[in-house]
Coordinates of C-alpha atoms in Angstrom, one line a residue:
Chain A
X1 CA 16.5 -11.1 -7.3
X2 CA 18.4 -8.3 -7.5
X3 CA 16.8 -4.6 -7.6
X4 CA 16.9 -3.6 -11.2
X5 CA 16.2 -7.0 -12.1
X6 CA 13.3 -7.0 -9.9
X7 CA 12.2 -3.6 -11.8
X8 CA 13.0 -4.3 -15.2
X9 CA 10.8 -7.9 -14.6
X10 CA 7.9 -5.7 -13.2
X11 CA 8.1 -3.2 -16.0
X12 CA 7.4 -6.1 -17.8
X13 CA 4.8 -7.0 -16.3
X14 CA 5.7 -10.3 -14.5
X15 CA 3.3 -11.3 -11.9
X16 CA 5.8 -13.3 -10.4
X17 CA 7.9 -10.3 -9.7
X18 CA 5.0 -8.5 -8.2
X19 CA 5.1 -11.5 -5.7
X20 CA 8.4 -10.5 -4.7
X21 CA 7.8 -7.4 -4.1
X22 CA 4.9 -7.9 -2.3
X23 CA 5.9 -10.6 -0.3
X24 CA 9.6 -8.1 0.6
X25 CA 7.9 -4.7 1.7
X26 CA 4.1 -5.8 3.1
X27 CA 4.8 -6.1 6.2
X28 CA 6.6 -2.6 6.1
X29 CA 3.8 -1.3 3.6
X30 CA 1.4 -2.1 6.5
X31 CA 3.0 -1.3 9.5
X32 CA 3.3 2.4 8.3
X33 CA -0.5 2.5 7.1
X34 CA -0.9 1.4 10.8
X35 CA 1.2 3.7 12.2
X36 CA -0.8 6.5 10.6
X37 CA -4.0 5.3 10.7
X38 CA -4.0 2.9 14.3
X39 CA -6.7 0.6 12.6
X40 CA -5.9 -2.8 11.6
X41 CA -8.8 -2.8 8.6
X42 CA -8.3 0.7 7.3
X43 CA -4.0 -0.2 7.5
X44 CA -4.7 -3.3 5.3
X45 CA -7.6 -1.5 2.8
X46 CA -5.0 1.2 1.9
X47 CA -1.7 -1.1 2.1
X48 CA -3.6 -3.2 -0.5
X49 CA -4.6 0.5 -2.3
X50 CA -0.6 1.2 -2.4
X51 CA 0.3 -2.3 -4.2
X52 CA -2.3 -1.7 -6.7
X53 CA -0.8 1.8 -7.3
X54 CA 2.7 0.4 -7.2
X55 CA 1.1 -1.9 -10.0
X56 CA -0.1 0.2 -12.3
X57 CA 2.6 2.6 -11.9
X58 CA 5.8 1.1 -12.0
X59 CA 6.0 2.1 -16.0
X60 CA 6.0 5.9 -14.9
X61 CA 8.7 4.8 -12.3
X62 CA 12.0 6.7 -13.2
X63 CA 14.7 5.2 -11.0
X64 CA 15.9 8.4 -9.7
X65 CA 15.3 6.0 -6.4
X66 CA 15.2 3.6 -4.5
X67 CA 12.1 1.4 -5.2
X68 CA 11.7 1.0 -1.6
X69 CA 11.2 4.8 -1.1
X70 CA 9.5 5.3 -4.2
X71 CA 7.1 2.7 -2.4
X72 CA 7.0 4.3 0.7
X73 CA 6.3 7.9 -0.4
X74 CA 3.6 6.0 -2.2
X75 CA 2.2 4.5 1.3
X76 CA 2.7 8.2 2.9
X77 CA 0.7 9.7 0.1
X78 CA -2.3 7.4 -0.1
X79 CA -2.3 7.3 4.1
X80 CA -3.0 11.1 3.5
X81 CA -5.5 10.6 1.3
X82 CA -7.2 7.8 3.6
X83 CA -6.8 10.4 6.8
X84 CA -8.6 13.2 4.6
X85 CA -11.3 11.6 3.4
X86 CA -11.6 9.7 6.9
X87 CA -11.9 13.3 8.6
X88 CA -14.3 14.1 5.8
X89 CA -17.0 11.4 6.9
X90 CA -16.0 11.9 10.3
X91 CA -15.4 8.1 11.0
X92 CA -14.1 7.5 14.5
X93 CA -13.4 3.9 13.3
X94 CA -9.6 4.9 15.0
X95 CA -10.9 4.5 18.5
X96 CA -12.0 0.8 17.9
X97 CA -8.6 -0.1 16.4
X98 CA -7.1 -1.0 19.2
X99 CA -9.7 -3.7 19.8
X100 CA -8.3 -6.5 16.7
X101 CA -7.1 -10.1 18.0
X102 CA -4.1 -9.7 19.5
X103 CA -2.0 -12.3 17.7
X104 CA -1.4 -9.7 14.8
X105 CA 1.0 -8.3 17.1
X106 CA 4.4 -9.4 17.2
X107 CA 6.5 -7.5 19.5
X108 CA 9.1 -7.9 22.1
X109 CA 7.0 -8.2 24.9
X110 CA 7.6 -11.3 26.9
X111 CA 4.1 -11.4 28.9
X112 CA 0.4 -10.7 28.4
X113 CA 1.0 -7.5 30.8
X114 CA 3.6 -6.3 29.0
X115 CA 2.1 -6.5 25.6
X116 CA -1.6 -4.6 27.0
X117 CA 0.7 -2.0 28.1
X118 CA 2.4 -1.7 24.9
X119 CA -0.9 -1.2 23.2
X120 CA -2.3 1.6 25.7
X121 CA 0.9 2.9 25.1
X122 CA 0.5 3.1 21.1
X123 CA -3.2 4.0 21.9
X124 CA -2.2 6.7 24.2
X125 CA 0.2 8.5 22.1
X126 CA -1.5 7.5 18.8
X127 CA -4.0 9.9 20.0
X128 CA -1.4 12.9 20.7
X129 CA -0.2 12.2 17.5
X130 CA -3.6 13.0 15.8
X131 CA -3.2 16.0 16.6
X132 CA 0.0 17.5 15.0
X133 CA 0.7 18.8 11.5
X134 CA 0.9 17.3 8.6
X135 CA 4.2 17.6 8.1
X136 CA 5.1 16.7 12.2
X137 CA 3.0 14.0 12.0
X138 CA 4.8 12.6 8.7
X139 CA 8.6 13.1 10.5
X140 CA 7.5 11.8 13.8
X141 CA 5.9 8.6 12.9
X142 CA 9.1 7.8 10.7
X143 CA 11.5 8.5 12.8
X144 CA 10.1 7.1 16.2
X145 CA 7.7 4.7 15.2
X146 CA 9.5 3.4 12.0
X147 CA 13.0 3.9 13.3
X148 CA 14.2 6.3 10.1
X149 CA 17.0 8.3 10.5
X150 CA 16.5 12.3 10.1
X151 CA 18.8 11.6 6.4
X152 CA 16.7 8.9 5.7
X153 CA 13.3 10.9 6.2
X154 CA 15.0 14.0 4.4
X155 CA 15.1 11.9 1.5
X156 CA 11.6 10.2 1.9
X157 CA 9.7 13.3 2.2
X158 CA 11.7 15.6 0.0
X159 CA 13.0 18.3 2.6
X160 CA 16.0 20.0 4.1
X161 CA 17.7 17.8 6.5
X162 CA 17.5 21.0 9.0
X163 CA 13.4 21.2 8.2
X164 CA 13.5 17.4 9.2
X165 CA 15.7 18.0 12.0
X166 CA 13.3 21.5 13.2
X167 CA 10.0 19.2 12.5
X168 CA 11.0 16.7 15.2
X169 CA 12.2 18.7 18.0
X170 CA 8.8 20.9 17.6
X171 CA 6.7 17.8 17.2
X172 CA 8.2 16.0 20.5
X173 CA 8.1 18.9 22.0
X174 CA 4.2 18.8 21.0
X175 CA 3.8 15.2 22.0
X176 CA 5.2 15.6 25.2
X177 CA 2.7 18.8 25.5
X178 CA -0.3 16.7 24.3
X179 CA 0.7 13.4 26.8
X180 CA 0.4 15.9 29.8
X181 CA -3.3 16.4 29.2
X182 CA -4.1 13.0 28.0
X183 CA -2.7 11.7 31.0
X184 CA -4.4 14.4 33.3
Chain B
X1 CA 7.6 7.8 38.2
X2 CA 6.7 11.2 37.5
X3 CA 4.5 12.2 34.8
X4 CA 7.6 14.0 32.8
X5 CA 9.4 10.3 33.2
X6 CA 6.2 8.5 32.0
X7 CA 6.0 10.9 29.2
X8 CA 9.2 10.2 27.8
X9 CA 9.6 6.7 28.4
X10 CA 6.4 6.6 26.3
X11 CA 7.8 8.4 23.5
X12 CA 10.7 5.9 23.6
X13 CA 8.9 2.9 23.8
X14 CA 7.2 3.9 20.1
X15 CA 10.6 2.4 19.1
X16 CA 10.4 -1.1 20.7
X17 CA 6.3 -1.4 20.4
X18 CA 6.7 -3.6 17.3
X19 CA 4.3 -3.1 14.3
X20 CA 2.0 -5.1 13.3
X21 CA 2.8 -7.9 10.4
X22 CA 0.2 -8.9 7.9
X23 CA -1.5 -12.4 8.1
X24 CA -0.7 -15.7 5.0
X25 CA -3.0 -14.5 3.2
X26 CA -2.8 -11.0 2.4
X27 CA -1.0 -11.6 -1.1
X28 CA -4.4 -13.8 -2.1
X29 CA -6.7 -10.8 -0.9
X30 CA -4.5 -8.5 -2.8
X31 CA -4.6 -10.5 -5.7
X32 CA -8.0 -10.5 -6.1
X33 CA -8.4 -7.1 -5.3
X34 CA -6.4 -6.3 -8.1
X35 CA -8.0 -9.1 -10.7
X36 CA -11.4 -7.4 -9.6
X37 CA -10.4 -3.7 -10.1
X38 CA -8.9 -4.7 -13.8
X39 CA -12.4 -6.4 -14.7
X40 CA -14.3 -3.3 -13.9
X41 CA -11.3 -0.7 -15.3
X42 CA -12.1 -2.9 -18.5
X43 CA -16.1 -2.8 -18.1
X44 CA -15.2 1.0 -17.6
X45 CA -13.5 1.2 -21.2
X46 CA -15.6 -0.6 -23.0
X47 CA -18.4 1.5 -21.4
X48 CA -17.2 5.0 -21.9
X49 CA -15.7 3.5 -25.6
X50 CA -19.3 2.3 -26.7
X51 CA -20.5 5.9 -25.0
X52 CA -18.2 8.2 -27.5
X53 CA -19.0 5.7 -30.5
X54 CA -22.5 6.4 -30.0
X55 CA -22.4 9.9 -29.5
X56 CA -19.7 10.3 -32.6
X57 CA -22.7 8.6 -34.9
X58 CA -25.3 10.8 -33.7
X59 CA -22.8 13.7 -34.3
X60 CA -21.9 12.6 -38.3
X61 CA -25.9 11.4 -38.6
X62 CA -27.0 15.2 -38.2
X63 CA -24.3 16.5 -39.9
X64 CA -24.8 14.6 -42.6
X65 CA -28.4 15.2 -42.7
X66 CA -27.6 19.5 -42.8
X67 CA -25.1 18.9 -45.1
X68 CA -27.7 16.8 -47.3
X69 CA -30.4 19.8 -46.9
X70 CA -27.6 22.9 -47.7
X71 CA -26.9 20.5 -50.8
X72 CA -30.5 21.2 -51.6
X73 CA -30.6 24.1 -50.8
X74 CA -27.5 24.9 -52.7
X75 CA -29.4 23.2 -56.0
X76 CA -32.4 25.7 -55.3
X77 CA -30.1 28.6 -54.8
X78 CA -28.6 27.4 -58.0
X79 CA -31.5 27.1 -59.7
X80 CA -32.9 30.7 -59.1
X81 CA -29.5 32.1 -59.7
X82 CA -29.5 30.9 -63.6
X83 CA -33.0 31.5 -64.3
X84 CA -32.6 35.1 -63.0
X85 CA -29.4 34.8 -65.2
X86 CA -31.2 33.9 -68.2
X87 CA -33.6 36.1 -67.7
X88 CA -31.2 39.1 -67.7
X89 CA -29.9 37.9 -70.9
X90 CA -32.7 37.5 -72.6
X91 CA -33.7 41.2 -71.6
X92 CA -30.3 42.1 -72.2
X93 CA -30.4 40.4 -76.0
X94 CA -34.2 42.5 -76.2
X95 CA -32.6 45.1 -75.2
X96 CA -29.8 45.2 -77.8
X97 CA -31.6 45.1 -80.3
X98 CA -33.9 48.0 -80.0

């Protein structure tokens, strides 16, 4: 189904659509709640939290974008919420995260070694990443751990391709900063 | 590998180190999420609805009820006013005619 389509059935309010769209961005939904929140329960509470948004929202939705960004600034957003109210009640829920079955990982890794190092990995500089601003911690994860380019995050988050560009260099220079004394 | 290496390689491997993909049955979890969080937005209306009803009756009961006792109070006033009226006339006509 093609985009507007796909928007003007939603509008609508066509379940079926909402299928669609669930079924097409979930797994990207998810993998960014993950990737700012590193636990597999809290990623699917607030992926389900952005769909019900997306939901009740899509009348408001103005087309001045891409519904795919529109949906992602939506998963940023409430991932912001979720980390602010988490530090609020001082869960440490994070440190546990890593402990989930590991058959909801699907990654490249061709042996069992491989793919416990790729989690200590995450773990390791999921940790580092806890520590940076907002706004460092927002460019970082899209760029390195969802693969968007500085243009494509410029437009995500609303700013200056150059405050993109200055965000990244300052948090990998951060990371890198943080990894030495994690790994001390 | 030196630590500087290990560092860097890490920050590159965030690229390869797949994320995690939701299970068959998220859509039916979602869905009733969502089916549960309409019933209760709807409890909620009918709630809050029934809430300003209520207070909106108890609101026109007592104004009603002040308005009734100012009409009465009105008729009283009223009352007064044209037997002091009369009263001045009737001196008034006493008056005249002495």
């Amino acid at each position: 189904m093609e985009e507007q389509q796909l928007i003007k059935a939603l509008k609508e309010g066509n379940r079926s659509a909402y299928q669609i769209l669930v079924e097409n961005n979930k797994d990207m939904v998810y993998g960014l709640c993950f990737s700012y929140l590193n636990n597999f329960q809290d990623a699917e509470d607030t992926s389900q939290e952005v769909f019900i948004q997306v939901y009740r929202s899509i009348h408001n939705f103005q087309e001045k974008s891409s519904l795919k960004t529109w949906i992602y600034r939506i998963t940023i957003s409430k991932c912001q919420d979720f980390i602010k109210a988490r530090n609020r009640k001082k869960r440490f829920a994070f440190l546990t995260g890593y402990q989930e079955v590991e058959e909801r990982w699907e990654s490249n890794a061709q042996t069992p070694q491989q793919l416990l190092e790729n989690k200590e990995n995450m773990e390791l500089l999921h940790r580092a990443i806890e520590k940076l601003s907002e706004n460092q911690k927002n460019v970082f994860i899209l760029n390195h751990i969802q693969g968007k380019t500085n243009v494509e995050i410029s437009e995500l988050l609303g700013m200056p391709k150059s405050t993109v560009d200055s965000h990244i260099k300052r948090a990998k220079d951060k990371i890198r900063v943080l990894l030495k004394d994690i790994l001390d | 590998m030196n630590k500087e290496k290990k560092i860097e390689n890490l920050i590159k491997a965030t690229h390869r180190a797949a994320m995690p993909k939701t299970d068959d049955f998220y859509y039916t979890r979602l869905s009733s999420k969502l089916e549960t969080r309409n019933k209760h937005s709807l409890k909620k209306r009918v709630i809050i609805g029934a809430g300003i009803l209520a207070i909106n009756s108890l609101v026109l009961f007592f104004t009603f009820n002040k308005e009734k006792d100012q009409e009465h109070y009105s008729f009283d006033q009223a009352a007064e006013y044209f037997a002091s009226a009369y009263e001045q006339h009737v001196n008034f006509g006493l008056n005249e005619r002495k």
